[in-house]
mmCIF file of C-alpha atoms in Angstrom:
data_model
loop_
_atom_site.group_PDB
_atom_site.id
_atom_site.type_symbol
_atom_site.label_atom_id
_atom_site.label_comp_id
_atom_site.label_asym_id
_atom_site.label_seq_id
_atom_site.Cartn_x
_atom_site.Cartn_y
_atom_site.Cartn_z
ATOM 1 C CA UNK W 122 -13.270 -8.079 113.031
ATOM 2 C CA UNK W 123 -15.675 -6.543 110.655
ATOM 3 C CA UNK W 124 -18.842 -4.853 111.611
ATOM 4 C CA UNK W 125 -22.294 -7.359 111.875
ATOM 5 C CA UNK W 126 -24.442 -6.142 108.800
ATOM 6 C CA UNK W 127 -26.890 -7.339 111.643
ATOM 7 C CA UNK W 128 -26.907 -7.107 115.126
ATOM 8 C CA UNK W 129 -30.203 -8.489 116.030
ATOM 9 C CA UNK W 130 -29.306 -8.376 119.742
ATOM 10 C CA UNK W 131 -30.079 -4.835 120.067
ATOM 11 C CA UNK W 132 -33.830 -3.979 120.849
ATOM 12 C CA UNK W 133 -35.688 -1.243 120.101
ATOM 13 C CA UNK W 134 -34.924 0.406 124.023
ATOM 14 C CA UNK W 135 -31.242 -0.893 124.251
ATOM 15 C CA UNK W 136 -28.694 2.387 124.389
ATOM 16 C CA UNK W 137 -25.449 1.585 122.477
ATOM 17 C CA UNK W 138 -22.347 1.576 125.117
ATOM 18 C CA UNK W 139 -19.546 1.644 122.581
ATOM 19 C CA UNK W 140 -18.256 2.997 118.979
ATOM 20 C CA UNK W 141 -18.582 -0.302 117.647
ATOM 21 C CA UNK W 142 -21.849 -0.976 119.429
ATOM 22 C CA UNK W 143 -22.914 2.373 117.721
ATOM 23 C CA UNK W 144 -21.564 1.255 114.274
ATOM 24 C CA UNK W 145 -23.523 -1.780 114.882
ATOM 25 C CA UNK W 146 -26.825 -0.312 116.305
ATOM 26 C CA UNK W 147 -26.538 2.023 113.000
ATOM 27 C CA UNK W 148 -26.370 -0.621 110.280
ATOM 28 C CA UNK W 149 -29.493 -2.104 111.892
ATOM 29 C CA UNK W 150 -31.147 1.432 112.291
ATOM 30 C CA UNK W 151 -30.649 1.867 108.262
ATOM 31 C CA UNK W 152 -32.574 -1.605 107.775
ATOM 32 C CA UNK W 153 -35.067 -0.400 110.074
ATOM 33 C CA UNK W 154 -34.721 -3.220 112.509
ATOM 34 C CA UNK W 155 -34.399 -0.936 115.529
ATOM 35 C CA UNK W 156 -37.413 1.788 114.741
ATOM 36 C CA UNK W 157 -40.986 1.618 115.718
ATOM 37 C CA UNK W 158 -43.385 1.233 112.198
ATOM 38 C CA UNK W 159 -43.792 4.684 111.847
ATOM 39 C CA UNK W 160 -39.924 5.483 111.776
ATOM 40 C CA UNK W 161 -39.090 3.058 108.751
ATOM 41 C CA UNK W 162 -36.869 4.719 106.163
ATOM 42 C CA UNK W 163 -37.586 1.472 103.710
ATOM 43 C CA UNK W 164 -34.359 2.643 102.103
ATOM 44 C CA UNK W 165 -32.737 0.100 99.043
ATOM 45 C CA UNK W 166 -30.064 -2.799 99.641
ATOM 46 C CA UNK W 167 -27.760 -1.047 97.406
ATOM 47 C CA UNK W 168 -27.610 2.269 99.584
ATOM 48 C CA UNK W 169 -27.390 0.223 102.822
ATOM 49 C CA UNK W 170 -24.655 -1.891 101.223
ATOM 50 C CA UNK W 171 -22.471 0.797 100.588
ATOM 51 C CA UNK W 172 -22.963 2.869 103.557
ATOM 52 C CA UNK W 173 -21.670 0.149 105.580
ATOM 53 C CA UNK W 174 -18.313 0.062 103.779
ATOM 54 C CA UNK W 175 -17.869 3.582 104.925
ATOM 55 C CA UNK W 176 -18.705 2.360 108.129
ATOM 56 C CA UNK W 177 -16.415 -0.677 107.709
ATOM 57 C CA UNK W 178 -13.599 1.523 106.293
ATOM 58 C CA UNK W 179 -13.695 3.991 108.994
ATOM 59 C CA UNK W 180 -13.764 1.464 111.696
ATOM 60 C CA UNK W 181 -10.986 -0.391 110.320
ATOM 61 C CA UNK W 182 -8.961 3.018 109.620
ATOM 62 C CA UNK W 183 -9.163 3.734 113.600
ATOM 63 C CA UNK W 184 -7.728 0.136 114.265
ATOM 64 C CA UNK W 185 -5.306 0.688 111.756
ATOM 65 C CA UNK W 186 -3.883 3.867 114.271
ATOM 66 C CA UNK W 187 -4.343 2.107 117.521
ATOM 67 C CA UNK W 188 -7.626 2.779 118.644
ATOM 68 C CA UNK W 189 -10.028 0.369 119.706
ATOM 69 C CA UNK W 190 -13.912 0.869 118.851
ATOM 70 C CA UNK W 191 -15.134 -1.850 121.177
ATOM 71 C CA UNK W 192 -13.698 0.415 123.544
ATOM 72 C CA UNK W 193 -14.348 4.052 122.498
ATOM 73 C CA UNK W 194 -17.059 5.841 123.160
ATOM 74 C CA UNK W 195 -19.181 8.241 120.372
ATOM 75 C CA UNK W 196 -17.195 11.101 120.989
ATOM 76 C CA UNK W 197 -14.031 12.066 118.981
ATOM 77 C CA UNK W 198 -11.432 14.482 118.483
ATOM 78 C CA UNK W 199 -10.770 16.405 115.622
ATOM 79 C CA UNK W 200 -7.473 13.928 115.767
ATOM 80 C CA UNK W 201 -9.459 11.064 115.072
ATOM 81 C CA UNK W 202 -11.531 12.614 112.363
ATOM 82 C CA UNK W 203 -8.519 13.581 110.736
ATOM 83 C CA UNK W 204 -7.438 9.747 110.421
ATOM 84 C CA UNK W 205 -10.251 9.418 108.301
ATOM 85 C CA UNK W 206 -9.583 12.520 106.436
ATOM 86 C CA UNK W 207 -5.967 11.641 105.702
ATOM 87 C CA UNK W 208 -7.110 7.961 104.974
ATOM 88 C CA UNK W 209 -9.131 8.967 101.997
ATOM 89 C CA UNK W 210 -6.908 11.614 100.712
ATOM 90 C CA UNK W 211 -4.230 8.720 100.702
ATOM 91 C CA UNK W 212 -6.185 6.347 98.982
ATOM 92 C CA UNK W 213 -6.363 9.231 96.024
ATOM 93 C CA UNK W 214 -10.239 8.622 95.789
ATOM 94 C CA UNK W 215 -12.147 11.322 93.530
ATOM 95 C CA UNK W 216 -13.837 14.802 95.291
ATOM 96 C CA UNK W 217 -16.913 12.685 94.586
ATOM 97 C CA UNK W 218 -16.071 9.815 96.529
ATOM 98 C CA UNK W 219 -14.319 11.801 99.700
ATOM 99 C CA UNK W 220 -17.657 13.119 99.909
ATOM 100 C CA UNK W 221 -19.482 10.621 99.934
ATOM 101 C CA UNK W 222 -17.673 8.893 102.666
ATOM 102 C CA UNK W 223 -17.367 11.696 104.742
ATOM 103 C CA UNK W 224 -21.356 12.694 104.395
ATOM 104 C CA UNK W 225 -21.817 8.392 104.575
ATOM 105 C CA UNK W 226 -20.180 8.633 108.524
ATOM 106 C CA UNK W 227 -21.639 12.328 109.011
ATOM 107 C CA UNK W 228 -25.156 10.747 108.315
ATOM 108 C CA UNK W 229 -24.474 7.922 110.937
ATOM 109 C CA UNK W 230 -23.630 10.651 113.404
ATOM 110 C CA UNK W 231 -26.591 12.588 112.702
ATOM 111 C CA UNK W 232 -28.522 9.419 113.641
ATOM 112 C CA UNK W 233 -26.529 9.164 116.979
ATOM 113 C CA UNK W 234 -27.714 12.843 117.511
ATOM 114 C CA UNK W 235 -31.608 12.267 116.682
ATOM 115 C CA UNK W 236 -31.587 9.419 119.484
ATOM 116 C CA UNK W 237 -29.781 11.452 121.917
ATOM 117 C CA UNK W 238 -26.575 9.633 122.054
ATOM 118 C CA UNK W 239 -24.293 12.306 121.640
ATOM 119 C CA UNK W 240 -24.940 16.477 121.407
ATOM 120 C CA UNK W 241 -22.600 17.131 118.612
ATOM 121 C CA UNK W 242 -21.734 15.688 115.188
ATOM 122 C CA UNK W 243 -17.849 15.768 115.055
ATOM 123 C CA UNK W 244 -17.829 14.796 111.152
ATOM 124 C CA UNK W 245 -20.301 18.583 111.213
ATOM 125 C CA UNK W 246 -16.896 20.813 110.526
ATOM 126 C CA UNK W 247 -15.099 18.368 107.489
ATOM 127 C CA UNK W 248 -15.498 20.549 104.392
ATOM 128 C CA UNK W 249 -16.427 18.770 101.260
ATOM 129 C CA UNK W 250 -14.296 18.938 98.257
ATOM 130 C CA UNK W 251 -15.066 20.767 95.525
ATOM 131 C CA UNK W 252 -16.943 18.480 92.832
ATOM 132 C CA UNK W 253 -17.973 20.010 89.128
ATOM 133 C CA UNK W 254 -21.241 19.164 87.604
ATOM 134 C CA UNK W 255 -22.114 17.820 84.733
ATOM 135 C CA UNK W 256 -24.507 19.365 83.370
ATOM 136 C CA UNK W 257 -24.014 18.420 79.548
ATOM 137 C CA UNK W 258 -26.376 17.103 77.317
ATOM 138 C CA UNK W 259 -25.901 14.770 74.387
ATOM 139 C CA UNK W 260 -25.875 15.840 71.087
ATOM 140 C CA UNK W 261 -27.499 14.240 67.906
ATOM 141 C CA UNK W 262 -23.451 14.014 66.343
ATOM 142 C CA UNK W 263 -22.603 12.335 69.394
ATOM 143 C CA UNK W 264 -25.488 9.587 69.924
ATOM 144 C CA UNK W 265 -24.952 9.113 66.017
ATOM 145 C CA UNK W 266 -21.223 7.989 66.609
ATOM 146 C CA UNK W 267 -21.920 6.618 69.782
ATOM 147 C CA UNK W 268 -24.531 3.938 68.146
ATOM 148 C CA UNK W 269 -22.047 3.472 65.688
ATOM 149 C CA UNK W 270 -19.019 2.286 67.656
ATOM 150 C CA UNK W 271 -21.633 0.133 70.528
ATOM 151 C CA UNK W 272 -20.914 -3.456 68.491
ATOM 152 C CA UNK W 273 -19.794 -6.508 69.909
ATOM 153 C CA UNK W 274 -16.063 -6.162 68.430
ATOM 154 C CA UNK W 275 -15.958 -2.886 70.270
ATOM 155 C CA UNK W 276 -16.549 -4.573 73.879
ATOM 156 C CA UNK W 277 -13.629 -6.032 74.412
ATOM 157 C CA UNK W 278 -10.832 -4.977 77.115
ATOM 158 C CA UNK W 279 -8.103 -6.471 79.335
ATOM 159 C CA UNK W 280 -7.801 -5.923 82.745
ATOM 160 C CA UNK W 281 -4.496 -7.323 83.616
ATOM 161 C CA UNK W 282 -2.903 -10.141 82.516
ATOM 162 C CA UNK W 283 -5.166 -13.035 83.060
ATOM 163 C CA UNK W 284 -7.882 -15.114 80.804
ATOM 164 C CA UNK W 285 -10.021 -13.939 83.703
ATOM 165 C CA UNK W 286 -9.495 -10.178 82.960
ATOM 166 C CA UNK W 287 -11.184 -10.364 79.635
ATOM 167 C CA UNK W 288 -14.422 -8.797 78.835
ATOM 168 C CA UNK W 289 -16.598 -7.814 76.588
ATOM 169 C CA UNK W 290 -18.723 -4.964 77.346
ATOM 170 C CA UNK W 291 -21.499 -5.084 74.863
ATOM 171 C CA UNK W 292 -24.880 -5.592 75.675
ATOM 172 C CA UNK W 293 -27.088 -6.595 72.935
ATOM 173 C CA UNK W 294 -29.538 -4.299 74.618
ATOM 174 C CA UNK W 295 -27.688 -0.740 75.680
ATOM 175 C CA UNK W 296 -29.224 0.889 72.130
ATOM 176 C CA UNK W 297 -32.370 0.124 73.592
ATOM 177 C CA UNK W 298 -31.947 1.531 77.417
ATOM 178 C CA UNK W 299 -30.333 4.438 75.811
ATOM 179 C CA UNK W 300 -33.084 5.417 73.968
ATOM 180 C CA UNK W 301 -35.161 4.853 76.749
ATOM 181 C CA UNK W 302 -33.811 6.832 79.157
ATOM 182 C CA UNK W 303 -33.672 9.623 75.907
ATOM 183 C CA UNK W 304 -37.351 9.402 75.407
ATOM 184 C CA UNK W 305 -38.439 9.006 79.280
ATOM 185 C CA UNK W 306 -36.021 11.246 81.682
ATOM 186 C CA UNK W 307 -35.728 8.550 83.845
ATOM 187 C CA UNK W 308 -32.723 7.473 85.659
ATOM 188 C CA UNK W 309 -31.049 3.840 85.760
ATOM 189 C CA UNK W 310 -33.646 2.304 87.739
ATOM 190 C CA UNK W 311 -36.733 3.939 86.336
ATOM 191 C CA UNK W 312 -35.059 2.411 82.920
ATOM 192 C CA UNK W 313 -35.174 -1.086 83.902
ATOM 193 C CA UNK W 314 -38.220 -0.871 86.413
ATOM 194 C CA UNK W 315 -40.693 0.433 83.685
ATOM 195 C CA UNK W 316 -42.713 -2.407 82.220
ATOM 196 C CA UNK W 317 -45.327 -2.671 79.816
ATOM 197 C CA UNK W 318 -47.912 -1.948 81.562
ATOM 198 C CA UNK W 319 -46.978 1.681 81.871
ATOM 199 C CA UNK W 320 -47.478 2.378 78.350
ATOM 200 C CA UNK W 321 -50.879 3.951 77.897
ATOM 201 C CA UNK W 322 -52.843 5.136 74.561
ATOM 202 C CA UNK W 323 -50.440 8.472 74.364
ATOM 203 C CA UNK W 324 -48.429 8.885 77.792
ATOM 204 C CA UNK W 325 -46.308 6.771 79.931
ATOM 205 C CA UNK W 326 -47.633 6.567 83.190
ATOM 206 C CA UNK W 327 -44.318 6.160 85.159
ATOM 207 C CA UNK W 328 -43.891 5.308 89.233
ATOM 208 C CA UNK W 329 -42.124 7.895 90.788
ATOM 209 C CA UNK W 330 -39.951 5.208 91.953
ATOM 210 C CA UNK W 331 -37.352 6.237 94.303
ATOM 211 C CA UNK W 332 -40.190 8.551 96.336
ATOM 212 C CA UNK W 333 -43.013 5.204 96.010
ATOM 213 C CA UNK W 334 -40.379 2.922 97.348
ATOM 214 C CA UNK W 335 -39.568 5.425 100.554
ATOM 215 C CA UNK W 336 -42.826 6.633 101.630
ATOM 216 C CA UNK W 337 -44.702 3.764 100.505
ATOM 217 C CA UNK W 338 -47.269 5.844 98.235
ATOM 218 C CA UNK W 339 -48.124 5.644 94.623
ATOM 219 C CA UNK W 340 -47.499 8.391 93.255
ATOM 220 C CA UNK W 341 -46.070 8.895 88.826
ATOM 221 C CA UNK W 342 -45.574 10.785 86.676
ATOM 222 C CA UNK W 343 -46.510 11.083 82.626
ATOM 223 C CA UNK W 344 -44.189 11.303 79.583
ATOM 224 C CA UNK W 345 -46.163 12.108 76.219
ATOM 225 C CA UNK W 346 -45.399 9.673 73.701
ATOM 226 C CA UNK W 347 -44.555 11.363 71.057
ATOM 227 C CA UNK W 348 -44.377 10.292 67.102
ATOM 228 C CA UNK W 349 -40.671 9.451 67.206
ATOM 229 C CA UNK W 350 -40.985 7.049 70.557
ATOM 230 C CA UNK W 351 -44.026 5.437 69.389
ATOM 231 C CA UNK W 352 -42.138 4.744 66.432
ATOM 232 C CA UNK W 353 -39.016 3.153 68.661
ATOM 233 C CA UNK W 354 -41.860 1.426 71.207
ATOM 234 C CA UNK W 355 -42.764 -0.908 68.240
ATOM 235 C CA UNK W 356 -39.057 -1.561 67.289
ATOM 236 C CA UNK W 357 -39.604 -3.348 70.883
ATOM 237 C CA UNK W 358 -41.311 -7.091 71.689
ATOM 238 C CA UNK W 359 -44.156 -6.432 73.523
ATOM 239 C CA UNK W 360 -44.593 -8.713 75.936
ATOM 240 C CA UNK W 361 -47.387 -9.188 79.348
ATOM 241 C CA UNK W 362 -48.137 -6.110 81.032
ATOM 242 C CA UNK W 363 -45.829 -7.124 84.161
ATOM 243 C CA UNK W 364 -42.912 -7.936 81.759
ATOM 244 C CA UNK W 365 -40.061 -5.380 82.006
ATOM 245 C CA UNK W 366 -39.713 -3.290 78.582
ATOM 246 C CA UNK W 367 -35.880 -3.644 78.350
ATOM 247 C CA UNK W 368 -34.237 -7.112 79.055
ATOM 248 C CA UNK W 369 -37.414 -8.892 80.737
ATOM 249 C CA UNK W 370 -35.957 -12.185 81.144
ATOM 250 C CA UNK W 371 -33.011 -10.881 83.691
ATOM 251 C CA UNK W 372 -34.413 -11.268 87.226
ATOM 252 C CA UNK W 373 -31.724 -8.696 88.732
ATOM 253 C CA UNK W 374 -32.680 -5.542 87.650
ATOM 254 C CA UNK W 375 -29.619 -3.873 89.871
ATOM 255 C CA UNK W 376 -27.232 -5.765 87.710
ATOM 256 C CA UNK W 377 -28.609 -4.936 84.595
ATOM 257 C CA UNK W 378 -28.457 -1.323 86.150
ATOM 258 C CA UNK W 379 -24.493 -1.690 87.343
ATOM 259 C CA UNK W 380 -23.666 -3.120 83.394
ATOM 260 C CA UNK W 381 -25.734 -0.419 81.540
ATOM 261 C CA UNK W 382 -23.746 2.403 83.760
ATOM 262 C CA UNK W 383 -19.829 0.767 82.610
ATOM 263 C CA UNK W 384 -20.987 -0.511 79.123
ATOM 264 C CA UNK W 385 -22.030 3.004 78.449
ATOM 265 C CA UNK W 386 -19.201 4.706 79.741
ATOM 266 C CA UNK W 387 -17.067 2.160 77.946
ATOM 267 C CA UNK W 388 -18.223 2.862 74.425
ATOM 268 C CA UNK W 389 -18.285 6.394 75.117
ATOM 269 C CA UNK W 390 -14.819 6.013 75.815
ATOM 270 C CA UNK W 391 -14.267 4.475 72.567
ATOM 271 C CA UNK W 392 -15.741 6.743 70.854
ATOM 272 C CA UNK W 393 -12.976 8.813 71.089
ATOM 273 C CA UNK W 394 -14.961 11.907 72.480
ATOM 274 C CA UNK W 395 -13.247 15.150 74.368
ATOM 275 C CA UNK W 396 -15.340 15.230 77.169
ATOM 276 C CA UNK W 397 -16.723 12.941 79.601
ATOM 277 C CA UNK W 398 -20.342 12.424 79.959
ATOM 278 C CA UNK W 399 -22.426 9.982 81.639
ATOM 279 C CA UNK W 400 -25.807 8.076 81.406
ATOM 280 C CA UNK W 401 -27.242 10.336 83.599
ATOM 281 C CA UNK W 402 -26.573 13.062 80.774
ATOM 282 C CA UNK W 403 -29.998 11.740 78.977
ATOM 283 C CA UNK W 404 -32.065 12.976 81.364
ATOM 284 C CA UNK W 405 -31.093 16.111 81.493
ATOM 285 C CA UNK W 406 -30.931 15.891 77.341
ATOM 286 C CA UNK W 407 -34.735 15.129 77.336
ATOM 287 C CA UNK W 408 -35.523 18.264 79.465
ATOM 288 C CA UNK W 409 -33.324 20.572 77.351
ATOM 289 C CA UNK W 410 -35.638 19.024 74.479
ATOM 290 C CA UNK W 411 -39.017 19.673 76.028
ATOM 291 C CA UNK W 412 -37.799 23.311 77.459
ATOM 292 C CA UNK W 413 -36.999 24.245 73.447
ATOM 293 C CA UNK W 414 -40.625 22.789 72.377
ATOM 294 C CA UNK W 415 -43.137 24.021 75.158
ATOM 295 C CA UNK W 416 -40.721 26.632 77.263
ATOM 296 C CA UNK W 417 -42.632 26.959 80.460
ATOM 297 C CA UNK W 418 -45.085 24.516 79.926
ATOM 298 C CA UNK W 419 -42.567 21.824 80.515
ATOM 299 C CA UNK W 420 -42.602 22.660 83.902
ATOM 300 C CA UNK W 421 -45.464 20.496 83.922
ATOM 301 C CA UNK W 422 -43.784 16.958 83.222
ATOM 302 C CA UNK W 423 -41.443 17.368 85.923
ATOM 303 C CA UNK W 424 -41.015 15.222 89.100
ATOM 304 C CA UNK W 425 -42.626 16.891 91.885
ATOM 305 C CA UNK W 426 -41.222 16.543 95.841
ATOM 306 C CA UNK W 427 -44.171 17.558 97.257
ATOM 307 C CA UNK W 428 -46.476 14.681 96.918
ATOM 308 C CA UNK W 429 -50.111 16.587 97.078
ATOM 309 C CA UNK W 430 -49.502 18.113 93.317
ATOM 310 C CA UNK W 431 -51.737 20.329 92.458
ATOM 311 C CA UNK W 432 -54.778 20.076 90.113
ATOM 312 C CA UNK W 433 -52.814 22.481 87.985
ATOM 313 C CA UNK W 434 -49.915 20.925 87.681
ATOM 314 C CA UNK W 435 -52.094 17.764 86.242
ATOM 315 C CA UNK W 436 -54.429 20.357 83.399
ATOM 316 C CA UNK W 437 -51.087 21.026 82.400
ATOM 317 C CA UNK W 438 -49.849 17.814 82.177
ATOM 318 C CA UNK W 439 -52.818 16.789 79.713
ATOM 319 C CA UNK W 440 -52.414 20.097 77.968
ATOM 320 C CA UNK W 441 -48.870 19.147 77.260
ATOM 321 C CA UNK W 442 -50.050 15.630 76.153
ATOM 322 C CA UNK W 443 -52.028 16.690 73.460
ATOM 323 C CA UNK W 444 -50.065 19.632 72.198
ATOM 324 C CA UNK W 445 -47.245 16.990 71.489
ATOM 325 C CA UNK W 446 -49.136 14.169 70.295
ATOM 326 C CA UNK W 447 -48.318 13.497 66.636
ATOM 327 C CA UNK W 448 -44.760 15.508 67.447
ATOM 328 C CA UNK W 449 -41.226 13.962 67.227
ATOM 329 C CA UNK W 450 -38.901 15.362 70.212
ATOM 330 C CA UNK W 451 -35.628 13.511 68.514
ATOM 331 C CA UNK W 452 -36.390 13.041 64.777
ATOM 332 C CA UNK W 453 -32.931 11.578 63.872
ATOM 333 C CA UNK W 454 -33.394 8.662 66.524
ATOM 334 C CA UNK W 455 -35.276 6.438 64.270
ATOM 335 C CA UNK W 456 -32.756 5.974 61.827
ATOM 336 C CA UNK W 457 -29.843 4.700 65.431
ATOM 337 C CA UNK W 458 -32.116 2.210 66.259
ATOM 338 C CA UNK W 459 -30.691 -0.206 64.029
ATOM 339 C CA UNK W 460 -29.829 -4.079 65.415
ATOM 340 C CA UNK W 461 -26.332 -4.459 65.203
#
């Protein structure tokens, strides 16, 4: 029996008897169907999703050894943790994903805790394994062979034997969210959330998306547009001001997301070089960039946590804005952005 992704039987005063009750309660708790208003997380489908296959995978790993969560209660031995523990280690998952299962069921206990259900989180004492960063940025000979190998003929791959298992990872539109992400800093979703109407005379004015969509605020960020993305901007069909900038016809933007994250990793593959590196590695590109132009000053552009920035923070935004205007951060980009 798998675990309800809803169990709309539970009300807001109801106590959870059981594990599986628990499990249950929690998978409602992260959709914020058993919180007053004020509580609401408003946290994404994608995160909920895949905390409850942690949830499902743990729950099936105890029935897998015997043990019965319709029947348990919150509490469990460091026996029982361990079944997880060896579970994962014998599914050979990366450090990366050990962790995040364990801190996916450590973060359901927690919420057991903040309600009162149970005075101790058992998951509290599983050390995480040791992950390394990567911290790399891209380099101009490595975007310059990257663009070069991302063409159609360069998509393909089997997986297994099957019609079915061929693909073609091209997308006529990676160069594109690639440079995007180059010129911006933003992540995945910022890349295929930004639309045109977030292109002012000489800045982006970007949501702070992830922090807008939790706390419900509107709060952004600005990006100078300098010589070289103006330049790639008009490479671009500009279309209404609610239109997405990259892809605007796809409805899913999570999908688009999901492709751009394997079709980059693909060609990059391809490409033959030493060292992994992922999307992600653009952001941190882009603030390597800025730090060598402004040094300090650069401080300015970056994401804040605290919400109630400071006047400061914003005179040195605008500084920034006109210091680079007529600039070009990545002066060989131009000459990628070719249609293939």
């Amino acid at each position: 029996m798998r675990c309800n992704y809803s169990y709309s039987d539970i009300q807001i005063t109801d106590r959870p008897q059981t594990l599986l009750d628990g499990m249950r309660w929690y998978l409602d708790y992260l959709q914020d169907l058993v919180v007053e208003d004020f509580e609401r997380k408003n946290l994404s489908q994608p995160y909920i999703l895949e905390q409850k296959r942690f949830v499902e995978r743990f729950k099936n790993t105890l029935e897998s050894k015997g043990y019965l969560p319709d029947r348990m209660g919150f509490i469990l031995s460091k026996k029982e943790v361990g079944l997880f523990h060896n579970f994962l280690i014998e599914k050979k998952y990366s450090a990366k994903t050990y962790n995040k299962h364990i801190v996916g069921i450590r973060t359901m206990y927690n919420a057991f805790m903040k309600e009162g259900y149970i005075d101790h989180n058992p998951f509290a004492r599983v050390r995480m394994k040791y992950t390394v960063t990567n911290p790399d940025i891209i380099y101009e000979e490595e975007l310059e062979k990257l663009f070069k190998i991302i063409r159609p003929e360069n998509g393909h791959v089997q997986i297994g034997t099957t019609r079915k298992g061929k693909k073609n990872y091209y997308r006529a539109w990676l160069k594109d969210a690639i440079l995007l992400a180059l010129y911006t800093g933003e992540r995945r979703d910022g890349v295929f959330l930004l639309q045109w109407r977030h292109v002012e005379e000489n800045y982006l004015k970007i949501p702070n998306f992830k922090i807008n969509r939790k706390q419900k605020v509107e709060d952004f960020h600005y990006v100078p547009i300098t010589e070289d993305m103006a330049e790639f901007l008009m490479t671009l069909k500009r279309g209404n001001d609610d239109d997405y900038i990259i892809e605007p016809s796809h409805e899913n933007r999570d999908t688009l997301k999901n492709q751009c994250s394997k079709s980059f990793s693909h060609f990059w593959s391809v490409a033959g070089f030493e060292k992994r590196k992922d999307f992600k590695a653009l952001r941190k590109t882009l603030e390597t960039r800025l730090w060598t132009m402004l040094g300090d000053k650069s401080k300015a552009l970056k994401r804040h946590k605290n919400l109630s920035t400071t006047i400061d923070h914003y005179l040195g935004q605008e500084e920034i804005l006109k210091e680079l205007k007529g600039q070009k951060m990545f002066g060989f980009l131009h000459e990628l952005n070719i249609p293939t």
